[in-house]
Coordinates of C-alpha atoms in Angstrom, one line a residue:
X94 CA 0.4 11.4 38.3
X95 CA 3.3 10.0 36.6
X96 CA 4.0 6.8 36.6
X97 CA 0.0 5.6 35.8
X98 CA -2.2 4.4 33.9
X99 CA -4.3 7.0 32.3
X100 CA -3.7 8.5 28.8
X101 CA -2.0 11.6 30.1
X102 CA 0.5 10.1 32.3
X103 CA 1.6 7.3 29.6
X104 CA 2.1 10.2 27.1
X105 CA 4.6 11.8 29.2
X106 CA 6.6 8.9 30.4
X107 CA 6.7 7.5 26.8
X108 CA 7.5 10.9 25.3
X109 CA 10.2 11.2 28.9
X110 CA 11.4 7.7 27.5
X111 CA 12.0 8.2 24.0
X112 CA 13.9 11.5 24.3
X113 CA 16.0 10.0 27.2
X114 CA 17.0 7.6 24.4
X115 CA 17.5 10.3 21.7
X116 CA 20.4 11.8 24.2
X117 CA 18.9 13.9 26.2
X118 CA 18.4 14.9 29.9
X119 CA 14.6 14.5 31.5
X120 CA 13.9 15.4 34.5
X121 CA 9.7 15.9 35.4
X122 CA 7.9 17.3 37.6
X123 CA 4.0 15.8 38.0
X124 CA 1.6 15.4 40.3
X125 CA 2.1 13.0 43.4
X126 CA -0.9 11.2 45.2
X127 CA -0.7 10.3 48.8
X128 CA 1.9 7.4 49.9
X129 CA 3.9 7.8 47.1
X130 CA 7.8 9.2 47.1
X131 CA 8.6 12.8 46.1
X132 CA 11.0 11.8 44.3
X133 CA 11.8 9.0 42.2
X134 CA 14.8 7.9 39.5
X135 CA 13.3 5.7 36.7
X136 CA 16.2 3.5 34.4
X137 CA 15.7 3.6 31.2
X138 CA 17.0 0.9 28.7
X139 CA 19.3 2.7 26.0
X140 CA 19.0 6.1 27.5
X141 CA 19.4 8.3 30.7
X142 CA 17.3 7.6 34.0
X143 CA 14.4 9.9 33.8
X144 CA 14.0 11.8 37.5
X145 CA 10.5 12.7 38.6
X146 CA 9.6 15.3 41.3
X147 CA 6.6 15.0 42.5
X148 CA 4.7 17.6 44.0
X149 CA 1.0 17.2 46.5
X150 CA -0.4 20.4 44.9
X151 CA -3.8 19.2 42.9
X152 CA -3.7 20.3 39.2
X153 CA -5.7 23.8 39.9
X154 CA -3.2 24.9 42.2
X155 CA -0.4 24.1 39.9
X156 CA 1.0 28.1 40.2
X157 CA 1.4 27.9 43.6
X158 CA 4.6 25.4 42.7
X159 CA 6.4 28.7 41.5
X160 CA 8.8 29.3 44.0
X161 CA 9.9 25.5 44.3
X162 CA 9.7 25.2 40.7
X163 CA 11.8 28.5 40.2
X164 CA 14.3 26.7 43.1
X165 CA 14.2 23.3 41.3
X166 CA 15.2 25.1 37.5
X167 CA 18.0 27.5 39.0
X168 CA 20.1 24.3 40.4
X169 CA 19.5 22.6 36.8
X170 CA 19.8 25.5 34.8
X171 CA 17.6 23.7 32.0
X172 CA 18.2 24.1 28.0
X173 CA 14.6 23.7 27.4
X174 CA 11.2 23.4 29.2
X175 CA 8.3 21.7 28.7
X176 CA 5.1 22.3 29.5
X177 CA 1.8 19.8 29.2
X178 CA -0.8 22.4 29.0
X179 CA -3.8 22.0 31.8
X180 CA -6.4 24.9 32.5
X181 CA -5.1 26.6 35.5
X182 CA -1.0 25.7 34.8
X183 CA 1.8 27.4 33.6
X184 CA 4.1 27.6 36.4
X185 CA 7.3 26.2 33.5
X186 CA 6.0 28.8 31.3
X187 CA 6.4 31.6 33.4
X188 CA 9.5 31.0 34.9
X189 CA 10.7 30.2 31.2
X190 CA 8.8 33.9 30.3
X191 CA 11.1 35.6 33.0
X192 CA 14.3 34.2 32.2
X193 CA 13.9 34.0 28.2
X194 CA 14.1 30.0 27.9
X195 CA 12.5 28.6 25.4
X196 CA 9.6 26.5 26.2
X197 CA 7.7 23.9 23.8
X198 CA 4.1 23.9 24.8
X199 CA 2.3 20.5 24.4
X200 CA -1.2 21.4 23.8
X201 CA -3.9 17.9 23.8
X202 CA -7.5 19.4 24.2
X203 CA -9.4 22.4 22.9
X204 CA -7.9 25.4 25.3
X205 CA -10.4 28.3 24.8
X206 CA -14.1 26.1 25.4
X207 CA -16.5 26.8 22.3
X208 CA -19.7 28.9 23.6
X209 CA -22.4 27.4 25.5
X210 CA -20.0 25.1 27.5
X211 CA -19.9 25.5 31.5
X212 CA -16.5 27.1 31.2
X213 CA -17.0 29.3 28.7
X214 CA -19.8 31.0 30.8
X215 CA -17.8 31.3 33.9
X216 CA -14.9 32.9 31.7
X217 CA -17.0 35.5 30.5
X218 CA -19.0 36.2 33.4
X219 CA -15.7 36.7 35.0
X220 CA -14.0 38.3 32.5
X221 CA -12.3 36.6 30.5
X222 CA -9.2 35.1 32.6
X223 CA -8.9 31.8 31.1
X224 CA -8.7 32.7 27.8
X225 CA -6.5 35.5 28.4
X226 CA -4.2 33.5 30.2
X227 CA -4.5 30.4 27.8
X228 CA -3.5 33.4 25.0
X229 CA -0.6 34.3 26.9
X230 CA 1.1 30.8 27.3
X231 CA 0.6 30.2 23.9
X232 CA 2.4 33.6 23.0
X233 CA 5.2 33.4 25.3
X234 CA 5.5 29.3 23.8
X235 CA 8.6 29.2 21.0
X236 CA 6.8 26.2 19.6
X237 CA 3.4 24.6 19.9
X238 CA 2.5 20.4 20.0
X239 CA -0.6 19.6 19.0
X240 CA -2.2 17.0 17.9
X241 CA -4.9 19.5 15.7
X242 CA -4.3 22.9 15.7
X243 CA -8.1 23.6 15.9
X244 CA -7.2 23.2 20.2
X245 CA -4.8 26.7 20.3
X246 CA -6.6 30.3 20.1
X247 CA -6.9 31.6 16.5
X248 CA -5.0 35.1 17.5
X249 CA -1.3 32.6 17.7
X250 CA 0.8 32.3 15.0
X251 CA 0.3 29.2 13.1
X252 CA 3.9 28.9 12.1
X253 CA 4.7 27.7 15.7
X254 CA 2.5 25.7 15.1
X255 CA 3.2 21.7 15.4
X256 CA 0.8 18.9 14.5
X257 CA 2.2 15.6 15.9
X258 CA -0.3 13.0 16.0
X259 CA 0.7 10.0 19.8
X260 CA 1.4 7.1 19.3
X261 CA 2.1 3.6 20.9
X262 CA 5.2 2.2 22.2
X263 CA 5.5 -1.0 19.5
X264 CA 8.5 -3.1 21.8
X265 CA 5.8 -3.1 24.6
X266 CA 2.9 -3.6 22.3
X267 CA 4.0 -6.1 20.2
X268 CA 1.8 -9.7 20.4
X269 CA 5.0 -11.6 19.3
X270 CA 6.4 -11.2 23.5
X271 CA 3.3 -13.0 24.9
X272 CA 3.3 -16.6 25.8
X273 CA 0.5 -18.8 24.9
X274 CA -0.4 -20.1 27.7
X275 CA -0.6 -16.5 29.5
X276 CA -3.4 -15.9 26.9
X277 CA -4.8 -18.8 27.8
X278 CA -4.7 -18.3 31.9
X279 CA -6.9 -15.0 31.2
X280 CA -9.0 -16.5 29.2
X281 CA -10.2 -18.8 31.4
X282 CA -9.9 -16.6 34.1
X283 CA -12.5 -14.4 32.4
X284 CA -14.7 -17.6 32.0
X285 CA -14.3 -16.7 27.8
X286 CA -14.9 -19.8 25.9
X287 CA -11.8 -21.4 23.5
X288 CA -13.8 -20.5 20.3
X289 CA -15.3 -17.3 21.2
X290 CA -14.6 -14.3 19.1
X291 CA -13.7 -11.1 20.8
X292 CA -14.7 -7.6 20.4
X293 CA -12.6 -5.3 22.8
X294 CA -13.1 -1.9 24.4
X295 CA -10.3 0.0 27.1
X296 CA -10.2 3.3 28.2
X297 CA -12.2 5.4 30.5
X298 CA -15.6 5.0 30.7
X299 CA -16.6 8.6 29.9
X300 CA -19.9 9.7 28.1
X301 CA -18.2 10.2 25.4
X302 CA -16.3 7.4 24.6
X303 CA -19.3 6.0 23.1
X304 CA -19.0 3.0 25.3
X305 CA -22.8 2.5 26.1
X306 CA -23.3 2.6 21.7
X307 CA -21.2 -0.4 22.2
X308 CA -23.4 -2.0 25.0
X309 CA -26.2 -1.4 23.1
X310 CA -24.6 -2.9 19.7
X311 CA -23.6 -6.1 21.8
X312 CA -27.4 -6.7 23.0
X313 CA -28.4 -6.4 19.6
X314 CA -25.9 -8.7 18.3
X315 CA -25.5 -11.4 21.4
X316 CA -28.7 -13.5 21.0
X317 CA -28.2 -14.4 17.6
X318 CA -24.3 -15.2 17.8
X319 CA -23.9 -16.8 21.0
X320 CA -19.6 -17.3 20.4
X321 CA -19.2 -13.1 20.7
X322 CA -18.3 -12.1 23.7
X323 CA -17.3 -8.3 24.2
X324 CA -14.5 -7.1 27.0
X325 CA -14.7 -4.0 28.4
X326 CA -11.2 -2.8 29.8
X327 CA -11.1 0.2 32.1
X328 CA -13.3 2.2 34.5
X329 CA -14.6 5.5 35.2
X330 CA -17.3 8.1 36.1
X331 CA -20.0 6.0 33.4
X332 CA -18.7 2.3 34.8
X333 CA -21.3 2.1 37.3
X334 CA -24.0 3.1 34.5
X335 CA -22.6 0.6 32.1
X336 CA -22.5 -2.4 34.8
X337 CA -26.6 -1.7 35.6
X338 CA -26.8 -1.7 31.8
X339 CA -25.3 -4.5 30.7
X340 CA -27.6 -6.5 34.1
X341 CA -30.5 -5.1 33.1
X342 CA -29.8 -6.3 29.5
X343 CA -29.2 -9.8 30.4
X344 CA -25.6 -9.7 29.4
X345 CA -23.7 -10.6 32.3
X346 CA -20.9 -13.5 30.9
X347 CA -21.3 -11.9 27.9
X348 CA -19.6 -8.7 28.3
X349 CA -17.1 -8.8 30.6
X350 CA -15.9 -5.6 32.9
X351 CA -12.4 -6.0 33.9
X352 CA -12.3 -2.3 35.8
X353 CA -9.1 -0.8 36.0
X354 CA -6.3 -2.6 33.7
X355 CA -2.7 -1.6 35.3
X356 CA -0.6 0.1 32.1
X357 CA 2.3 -2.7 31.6
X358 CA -0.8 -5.9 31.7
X359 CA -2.5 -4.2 28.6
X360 CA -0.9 -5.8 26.1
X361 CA -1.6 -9.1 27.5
X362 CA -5.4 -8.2 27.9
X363 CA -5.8 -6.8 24.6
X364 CA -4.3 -10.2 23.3
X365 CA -7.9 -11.1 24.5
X366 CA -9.8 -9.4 21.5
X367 CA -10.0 -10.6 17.8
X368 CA -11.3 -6.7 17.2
X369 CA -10.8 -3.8 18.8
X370 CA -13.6 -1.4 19.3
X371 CA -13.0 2.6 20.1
X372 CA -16.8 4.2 20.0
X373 CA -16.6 7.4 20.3
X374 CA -19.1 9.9 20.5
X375 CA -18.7 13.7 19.6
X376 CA -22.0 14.9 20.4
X377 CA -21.7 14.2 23.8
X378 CA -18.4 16.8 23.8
X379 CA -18.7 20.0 22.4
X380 CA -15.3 20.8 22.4
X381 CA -14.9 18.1 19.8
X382 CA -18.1 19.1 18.0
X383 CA -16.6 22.9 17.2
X384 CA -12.7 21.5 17.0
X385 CA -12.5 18.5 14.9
X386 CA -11.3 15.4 16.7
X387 CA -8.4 17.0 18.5
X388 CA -7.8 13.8 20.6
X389 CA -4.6 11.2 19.5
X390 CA -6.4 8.2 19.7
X391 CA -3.6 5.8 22.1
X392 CA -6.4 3.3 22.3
X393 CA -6.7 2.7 18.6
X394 CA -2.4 3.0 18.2
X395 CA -2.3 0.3 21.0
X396 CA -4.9 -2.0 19.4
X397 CA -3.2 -1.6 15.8
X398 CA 0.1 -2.2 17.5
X399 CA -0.7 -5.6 19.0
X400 CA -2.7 -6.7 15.4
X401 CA -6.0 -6.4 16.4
X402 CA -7.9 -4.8 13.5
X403 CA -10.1 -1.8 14.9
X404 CA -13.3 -0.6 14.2
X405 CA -13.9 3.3 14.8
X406 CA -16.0 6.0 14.3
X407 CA -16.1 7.3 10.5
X408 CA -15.0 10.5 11.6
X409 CA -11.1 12.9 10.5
X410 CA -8.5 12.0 11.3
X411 CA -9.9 8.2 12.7
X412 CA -11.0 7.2 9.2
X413 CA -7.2 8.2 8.0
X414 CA -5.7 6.4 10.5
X415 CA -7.9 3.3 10.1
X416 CA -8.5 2.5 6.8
X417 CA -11.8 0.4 6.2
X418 CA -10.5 -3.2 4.8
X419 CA -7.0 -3.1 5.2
X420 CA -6.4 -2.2 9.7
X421 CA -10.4 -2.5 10.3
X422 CA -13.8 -0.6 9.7
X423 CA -15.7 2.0 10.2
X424 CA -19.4 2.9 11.5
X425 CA -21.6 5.8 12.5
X426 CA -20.6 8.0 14.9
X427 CA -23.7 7.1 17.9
X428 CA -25.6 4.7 15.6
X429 CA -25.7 0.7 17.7
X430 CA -27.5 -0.9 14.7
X431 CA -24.7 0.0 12.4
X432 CA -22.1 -0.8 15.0
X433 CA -23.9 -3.9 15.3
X434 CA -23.8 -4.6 11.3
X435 CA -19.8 -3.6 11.5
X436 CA -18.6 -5.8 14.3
X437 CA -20.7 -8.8 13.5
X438 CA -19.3 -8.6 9.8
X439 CA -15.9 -8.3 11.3
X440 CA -16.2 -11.2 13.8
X441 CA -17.5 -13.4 11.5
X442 CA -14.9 -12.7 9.4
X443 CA -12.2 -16.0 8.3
X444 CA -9.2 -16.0 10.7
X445 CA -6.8 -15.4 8.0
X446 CA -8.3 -11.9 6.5
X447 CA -8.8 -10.8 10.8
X448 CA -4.9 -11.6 10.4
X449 CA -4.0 -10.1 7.6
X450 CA -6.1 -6.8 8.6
X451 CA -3.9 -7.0 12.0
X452 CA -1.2 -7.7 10.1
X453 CA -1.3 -4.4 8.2
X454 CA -2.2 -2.5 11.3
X455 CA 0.9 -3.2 13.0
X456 CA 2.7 -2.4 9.8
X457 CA 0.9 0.9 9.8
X458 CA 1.5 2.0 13.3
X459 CA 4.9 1.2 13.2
X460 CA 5.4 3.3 10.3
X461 CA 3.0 5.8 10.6
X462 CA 1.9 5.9 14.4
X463 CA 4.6 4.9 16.9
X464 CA 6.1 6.8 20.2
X465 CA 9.4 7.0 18.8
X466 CA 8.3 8.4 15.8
X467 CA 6.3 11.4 17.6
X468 CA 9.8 12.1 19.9
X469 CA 12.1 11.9 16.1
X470 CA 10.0 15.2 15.2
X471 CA 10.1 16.1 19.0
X472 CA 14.1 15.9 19.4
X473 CA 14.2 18.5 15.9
X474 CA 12.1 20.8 17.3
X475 CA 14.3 20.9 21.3
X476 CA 17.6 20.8 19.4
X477 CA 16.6 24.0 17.3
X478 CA 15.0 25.4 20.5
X479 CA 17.9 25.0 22.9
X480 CA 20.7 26.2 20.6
X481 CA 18.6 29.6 20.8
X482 CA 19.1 29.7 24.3
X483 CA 19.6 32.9 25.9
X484 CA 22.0 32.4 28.9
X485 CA 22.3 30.7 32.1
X486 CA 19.4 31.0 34.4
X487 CA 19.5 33.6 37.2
X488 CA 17.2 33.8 40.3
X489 CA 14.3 36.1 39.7

């Protein structure tokens, strides 16, 4: 569901955003939850109102939206569509298929599962269907997004081929338009002393974000260093495990479970962190195992573009994007005692090389790493798409 706060719906209303600002015309169809408006007309500051439609079909029945999609695309009579790839979607693609649009395919996790996974089995035991169909979309695609080109099938052309890493939206996430005294109201809120020093986690609360390495790192660290405190942001299918954890550990007032963190309040709660921690854990996703790390970090963009220096697993791309001594440092991928060395060498670190570390990892994501960046290469790509367009779009 678009507007929200999960990684998949801030990538398309940043991305929806940025090209509405870039000149062109958005409008986007997502997923609507229960007591929510079908329909909804977003402003945008130095650009064109964005204009969802949002549809009560859940994600798997996304090609039962064919006829209303095929309705919705014959009044626009669109230059270009976009699809977010899901397993189980397509309905943009094949209307785009039967009426010869061109259609950029934006591709953000591993689409044919390596062997061994759940879904691979069911594919083969039923024949195949997913990965014929994933096949297909990507064939039918004029160009591919993607983060790594590792996620699309090895059969697709690799010239259609683009790697475009996410980013962060550096107006939003940007330390300089927070008050002082906000800080300080959260600080006390969340009972976190004046001269504590501030390790940080957000995000889901899935196995694999390696957020139980960083539980385990805190308990090893906390007794001896009682000024760290460590925030956890977020929620999740693990949150539940990571709350009895942190009990039975003794760590309550400590580490500090916010749960959910609405989108626009995350810059003022990662103001909360002198580091910013993103854990992850490959082993415990074989998709990333047999891929490569095919996931744009937003986490680490967001912490980087509101100067928080970040440690991260010494893994491609993360230890290109965070370079050990001048945005943050690095550990091994699942090992506490070394994320234990890492963050307690970072947070007792002197305030002014913390700041200078943040201060080149703004510098880098605003360079390097930023939302308007990604739609720049975006905008090339849909300009040379559309002016191939076929012809206006007829009812089929």
């Amino acid at each position: 569901m678009a507007p929200g706060s999960h990684g998949g719906a801030t990538h398309v209303m940043e991305v929806a955003g940025e090209l509405s600002k870039l000149g062109h015309e958005l409008h986007v169809v997502c997923r609507r939850e229960k007591g929510t408006p079908a329909r909804l007309t977003l402003p945008v500051e130095g650009g064109q109102p964005l204009r969802l439609y949002r549809l009560r079909l859940p994600q798997y029945l996304n090609l039962l939206s064919y006829p209303w999609l095929r309705r919705l695309a014959q009044r626009l009579q669109p230059d270009v569509i976009m699809e977010r790839y899901y397993n189980l979607t397509g309905a943009g693609l094949i209307f785009a298929h039967r009426h010869h649009l061109p259609t950029l395919l934006e591709v953000n996790a591993l689409m044919v599962d390596p062997p061994g996974t759940p879904k691979y089995r069911l594919d083969h035991r039923l024949g195949r269907p997913f990965e014929r169909w994933a096949t297909s979309q990507c064939r039918w695609a004029a160009r591919i997004v993607t983060p790594l080109q590792t996620t699309v099938p090895v059969s697709i052309d690799r010239t259609k081929i683009a790697e475009l890493p996410w980013g962060a939206n550096i107006d939003r996430f940007d330390p300089a338009r927070l008050a002082v005294e906000e800080i300080a109201q959260l600080r006390q809120k969340l009972a976190i002393p004046a001269a504590a020093r501030v390790a940080l986690f957000a995000g889901s609360f899935r196995h694999w974000h390696g957020v139980e390495t960083l539980v385990e790192a805190a308990r090893l660290l906390a007794p001896q260093n009682p000024n760290f405190y460590f925030v956890l942001l977020g929620g999740g299918p693990e949150e539940a495990a990571i709350r009895a954890k942190v009990a039975t550990a003794g760590l309550n007032g400590r580490v500090l479970l916010t749960g959910p963190v609405p989108h626009d309040r995350m810059p003022l709660y990662l103001s909360l962190g002198d580091v910013g921690v993103a854990p992850f854990d490959t082993s415990k996703h074989p998709p990333l195992r047999a891929a490569g790390f095919f996931w744009s970090p937003l986490k680490i963009f967001e912490y980087m573009a509101m100067g928080l220096p970040t440690v991260t697993v010494d893994l491609p791309p993360l230890n290109s994007i965070v370079r050990p001594g001048l945005e943050g440092s690095l550990f091994q991928e699942g090992d506490p005692t070394d994320l234990a060395r890492v963050l307690g060498e970072m947070l007792r670190a002197e305030p002014e090389k913390l700041k200078q570390m943040g201060q080149s990892a703004r510098q880098r994501v605003s360079q390097n790493f930023s939302w308007a960046a990604h739609c720049r290469s975006l905008d090339q790509l849909l300009r040379d798409m559309s002016a191939k367009k076929a012809g206006p779009v007829t009812s089929q």
